[in-house]
C-alpha positions as CSV (number, residue, x, y, z in Angstrom):
1,M,-95.8,77.1,75.1
2,Q,-95.1,74.7,78.8
3,G,-92.4,72.5,79.3
4,G,-90.2,73.6,76.5
5,L,-88.7,75.1,73.7
6,M,-90.4,74.4,70.1
7,L,-88.6,74.9,66.8
8,Q,-90.4,75.3,63.6
9,G,-89.3,72.8,61.1
10,S,-87.0,70.0,62.9
11,G,-86.4,70.1,66.3
12,F,-84.5,67.7,68.8
13,G,-85.8,64.3,69.5
14,S,-87.2,63.7,66.4
15,A,-86.6,61.1,63.9
16,R,-83.4,61.8,61.3
17,H,-84.6,61.6,57.4
18,V,-82.2,59.0,55.4
19,Q,-81.7,60.0,51.6
20,E,-81.9,56.5,49.5
21,F,-79.5,56.7,46.7
22,S,-80.3,54.5,44.1
23,M,-77.7,51.5,43.1
24,K,-76.4,52.2,39.2
25,D,-76.2,48.8,37.0
26,H,-73.0,48.6,35.2
27,L,-73.7,45.1,33.8
28,S,-76.9,45.9,32.5
29,E,-75.4,49.0,30.6
30,N,-72.3,47.2,29.6
31,V,-74.9,44.8,27.7
32,R,-77.1,47.3,26.1
33,R,-74.0,49.3,25.0
34,M,-72.6,46.4,23.5
35,R,-75.5,45.6,21.7
36,Q,-75.8,49.2,20.3
37,I,-72.4,49.1,18.9
38,Q,-73.4,45.7,17.1
39,R,-76.3,47.2,15.2
40,K,-74.3,49.9,14.3
41,C,-71.7,47.9,12.8
42,K,-74.4,45.8,10.9
43,Q,-75.8,48.3,9.4
44,R,-72.6,50.3,8.4
45,E,-71.6,46.5,6.7
46,K,-75.1,46.6,4.8
47,E,-74.8,50.2,3.3
48,T,-71.1,49.2,2.2
49,T,-71.7,45.6,1.0
50,Q,-70.7,45.3,-2.8
51,P,-71.6,42.4,-5.2
52,V,-68.8,39.8,-5.4
53,K,-67.0,39.9,-8.3
54,V,-67.2,37.0,-10.9
55,M,-64.5,34.8,-11.4
56,W,-63.4,35.1,-14.9
57,K,-63.7,31.8,-17.3
58,S,-62.9,31.4,-20.8
59,E,-65.5,31.0,-23.5
60,K,-63.9,28.1,-24.9
61,Y,-64.8,26.0,-21.8
62,A,-67.9,27.8,-20.7
63,D,-70.3,24.4,-21.8
64,I,-67.8,22.0,-20.4
65,Q,-68.8,20.9,-17.0
66,S,-66.5,19.6,-14.2
67,K,-65.4,15.9,-14.2
68,I,-65.6,15.7,-10.3
69,K,-69.2,17.3,-10.7
70,Q,-70.0,14.2,-13.1
71,E,-68.4,11.8,-10.8
72,R,-70.7,13.2,-7.9
73,E,-73.7,13.3,-9.7
74,N,-73.3,9.4,-11.5
75,P,-74.2,6.8,-9.1
76,P,-71.3,4.3,-7.8
77,P,-70.8,1.1,-9.5
78,P,-72.2,-2.2,-8.1
79,P,-70.1,-4.1,-5.9
80,R,-68.4,-6.8,-7.6
81,P,-68.7,-10.3,-6.4
82,Q,-65.2,-11.6,-6.2
83,S,-64.5,-8.7,-3.7
84,A,-66.4,-10.1,-1.1
85,R,-63.6,-13.1,-0.4
86,F,-61.0,-10.5,-0.8
87,L,-58.0,-10.7,1.0
88,R,-59.5,-13.9,3.3
89,A,-57.7,-16.8,4.0
90,H,-57.7,-19.9,1.5
91,S,-60.0,-18.2,-1.0
92,R,-58.2,-19.5,-4.0
93,S,-57.7,-22.9,-2.6
94,G,-61.3,-24.1,-2.9
95,P,-63.4,-25.5,-0.2
96,L,-62.1,-27.4,2.9
97,V,-61.8,-30.9,2.5
98,K,-62.8,-32.8,5.7
99,L,-60.9,-36.2,6.6
100,E,-62.2,-39.1,8.0
101,S,-60.5,-40.4,11.2
102,R,-60.2,-44.1,11.8
103,P,-59.7,-46.1,14.8
104,C,-55.9,-46.8,15.7
105,S,-55.8,-50.5,15.7
106,P,-52.4,-52.2,17.3
107,D,-49.9,-53.4,15.3
108,P,-49.1,-56.9,15.7
109,T,-45.6,-56.5,13.9
110,N,-44.0,-54.7,16.7
111,K,-42.2,-57.2,19.2
112,L,-40.8,-56.7,22.6
113,S,-37.2,-55.2,22.9
114,V,-37.1,-57.0,26.6
115,P,-37.6,-60.8,27.0
116,P,-40.3,-61.7,29.4
117,A,-39.2,-62.3,33.3
118,S,-40.3,-66.0,32.8
119,S,-36.8,-66.5,30.8
120,A,-34.8,-65.6,33.7
121,N,-34.8,-69.4,34.9
122,D,-32.7,-69.8,31.8
123,V,-29.3,-67.9,32.5
124,H,-26.4,-69.7,33.7
125,M,-23.5,-67.4,35.1
126,M,-20.2,-68.5,33.1
127,R,-16.9,-67.4,34.7
128,H,-13.4,-67.8,33.4
129,N,-10.1,-68.2,35.6
130,F,-8.9,-65.1,35.0
131,D,-5.8,-63.7,37.1
132,F,-6.8,-60.3,37.5
133,I,-4.4,-58.7,40.2
134,K,-1.2,-60.5,37.8
135,V,-2.9,-58.6,35.1
136,N,-2.6,-55.1,37.0
137,G,0.4,-55.4,38.4
138,R,2.3,-56.0,35.0
139,N,0.2,-52.9,33.8
140,A,1.4,-51.0,36.6
141,R,5.0,-51.7,36.1
142,H,5.2,-51.0,32.5
143,T,2.8,-47.8,32.7
144,Q,4.4,-44.6,32.6
145,V,2.8,-42.0,35.0
146,P,1.9,-38.8,33.1
147,R,3.6,-35.4,34.3
148,P,1.3,-32.3,34.0
149,A,1.7,-30.1,30.8
150,S,3.6,-27.4,32.4
151,A,6.6,-29.7,33.9
152,S,6.5,-31.1,30.4
153,A,7.1,-27.8,28.7
154,L,9.6,-27.0,31.2
155,D,11.8,-30.0,30.4
156,N,11.6,-29.5,26.7
157,L,12.5,-25.4,27.5
158,K,15.4,-26.5,29.2
159,K,16.7,-29.2,26.5
160,K,16.5,-26.6,23.7
161,D,18.7,-24.1,25.9
162,E,20.9,-26.8,26.5
163,E,21.3,-27.9,22.9
164,T,21.7,-24.0,21.6
165,M,24.3,-23.5,24.0
166,A,26.2,-26.3,23.0
167,D,26.1,-25.3,19.1
168,Y,26.7,-21.7,20.4
169,P,29.9,-20.2,18.4
170,F,31.8,-18.5,21.9
171,G,34.5,-16.1,21.1
172,E,32.9,-14.8,17.9
173,V,31.4,-11.1,17.2
174,P,28.0,-11.6,16.4
175,S,26.9,-10.7,12.6
176,Y,24.6,-8.0,13.7
177,L,26.9,-6.1,15.9
178,R,29.5,-6.2,13.0
179,S,27.0,-4.7,10.6
180,R,26.0,-2.1,13.0
181,K,29.4,-1.2,13.8
182,K,30.0,-0.7,10.0
183,Q,26.7,1.5,10.1
184,W,28.4,3.6,13.0
185,K,31.4,3.9,11.3
186,K,29.5,5.0,7.9
187,D,27.5,7.5,9.9
188,E,30.4,9.3,11.5
189,E,32.2,9.6,8.3
190,D,29.0,11.2,7.0
191,R,28.8,13.5,9.8
192,I,32.4,14.6,9.6
193,A,31.9,15.2,6.1
194,N,29.0,17.5,6.6
195,T,30.1,19.2,9.1
196,P,31.2,22.7,8.3
197,D,34.8,23.8,8.7
198,P,35.2,27.0,11.0
199,S,38.2,28.0,9.2
200,M,36.4,27.9,5.9
201,P,36.0,31.6,4.5
202,P,32.3,32.8,3.3
203,G,31.3,32.0,0.1
204,H,33.7,29.1,-0.4
205,R,33.2,25.0,-0.3
206,A,35.2,22.5,0.9
207,L,37.0,20.8,-2.2
208,P,35.9,16.7,-1.9
209,E,39.5,14.4,-1.6
210,K,39.0,12.7,-4.8
211,E,38.8,16.1,-6.7
212,R,41.7,17.2,-5.0
213,M,43.8,14.3,-5.9
214,E,43.3,14.4,-9.6
215,T,43.6,18.4,-9.7
216,L,47.1,17.7,-7.9
217,T,47.8,14.9,-10.4
218,L,47.3,17.1,-13.0
219,L,49.1,19.9,-11.8
220,K,52.3,17.6,-11.4
221,S,52.2,16.4,-14.7
222,K,51.6,20.1,-16.3
223,E,55.0,20.9,-14.2
224,K,57.2,18.0,-15.6
225,E,56.2,19.0,-19.1
226,L,57.3,22.8,-18.3
227,V,60.4,21.3,-16.9
228,R,61.2,19.3,-20.2
229,Q,60.2,22.5,-22.5
230,L,62.4,24.6,-20.5
231,A,65.4,22.4,-20.2
232,S,64.9,21.9,-24.5
233,L,65.6,25.5,-24.9
234,P,69.5,26.7,-26.3
235,I,71.3,28.0,-23.8
236,G,73.9,29.6,-26.2
237,C,71.4,31.4,-28.2
238,D,70.2,35.0,-26.3
239,T,67.9,36.2,-28.8
240,M,64.8,37.7,-28.0
241,R,62.3,34.6,-28.9
242,V,64.4,32.8,-26.9
243,R,64.4,34.9,-23.5
244,N,60.5,35.9,-24.1
245,Q,60.1,31.8,-24.4
246,R,62.0,30.9,-21.5
247,K,60.3,33.8,-19.6
248,E,56.7,32.7,-20.5
249,V,57.7,29.1,-19.8
250,E,59.0,30.3,-16.4
251,G,56.1,32.2,-15.6
252,K,53.6,29.1,-15.9
253,L,56.1,27.2,-13.8
254,A,56.0,29.7,-10.8
255,E,51.8,29.6,-11.4
256,I,52.1,25.8,-11.3
257,E,54.2,25.3,-8.3
258,E,52.2,27.9,-6.4
259,A,49.0,25.9,-7.5
260,I,50.6,22.6,-6.2
261,K,51.6,24.0,-3.0
262,I,47.8,24.8,-2.4
263,F,46.5,21.8,-3.9
264,S,49.0,19.5,-1.2
265,R,47.2,21.1,1.7
266,P,44.6,18.6,3.3
267,K,41.8,21.0,3.2
268,V,41.2,23.1,-0.1
269,F,38.7,25.5,-0.3
270,V,37.6,26.4,-3.7
271,K,34.8,29.9,-4.1
272,C,31.0,28.4,-4.8
273,D,29.5,29.6,-8.3
274,P,27.2,32.2,-8.3
């Protein structure tokens, strides 16, 4: 073969064979698949369909119809004639009355309050001999000039203060100060009375002054009585009974003297009751 090499089948310089691929339509495939699923579902529902169970109803009311059904079957009642004027203005007051108008006529009784201009010629000026200057001068002499309210109030206040100072009792202590001093004195006495004594032993209380004096008076009277008993005992008779009686009286007298010494102190402490 001249001019070149010839190969069996395909050779250089020949057209390429383009393989065509067919594109798949997914939309149509999805629609077809959905319809197939719907048909299967409908067929399955038909196969599994069961008859609806009738609702239970009592035999007593089997022949009685529903009132709603009767109302729907019966025709509606005809409208009433008075309902056409319901909620209408003046529906119960009857027909409207038309008033006839009449022309206005002037009232002859009305008279003018101002006289006519033609009567001005009949007016005459009247003048009296009156001295206004003299009258004004007399009024000016006897008229008091009004003062402002603030100045008058200040004068009244000053006058009132002067009267108060004139009537005030100088050199005397005011009553409110005297009452206040009494209150201060009472408060101080209460404070001193309620202040606990540092020398008071625990478990004791201070005996009030009044109670201390009463107890002291009783002790002194008892002492006088014992001294009188001791003096009335016989001196020459020295029997056992007399000696015991003298010893008993002397013991009581010693106790009372000791108690008098205790209650004669300015402060007496007694044990508190449990």
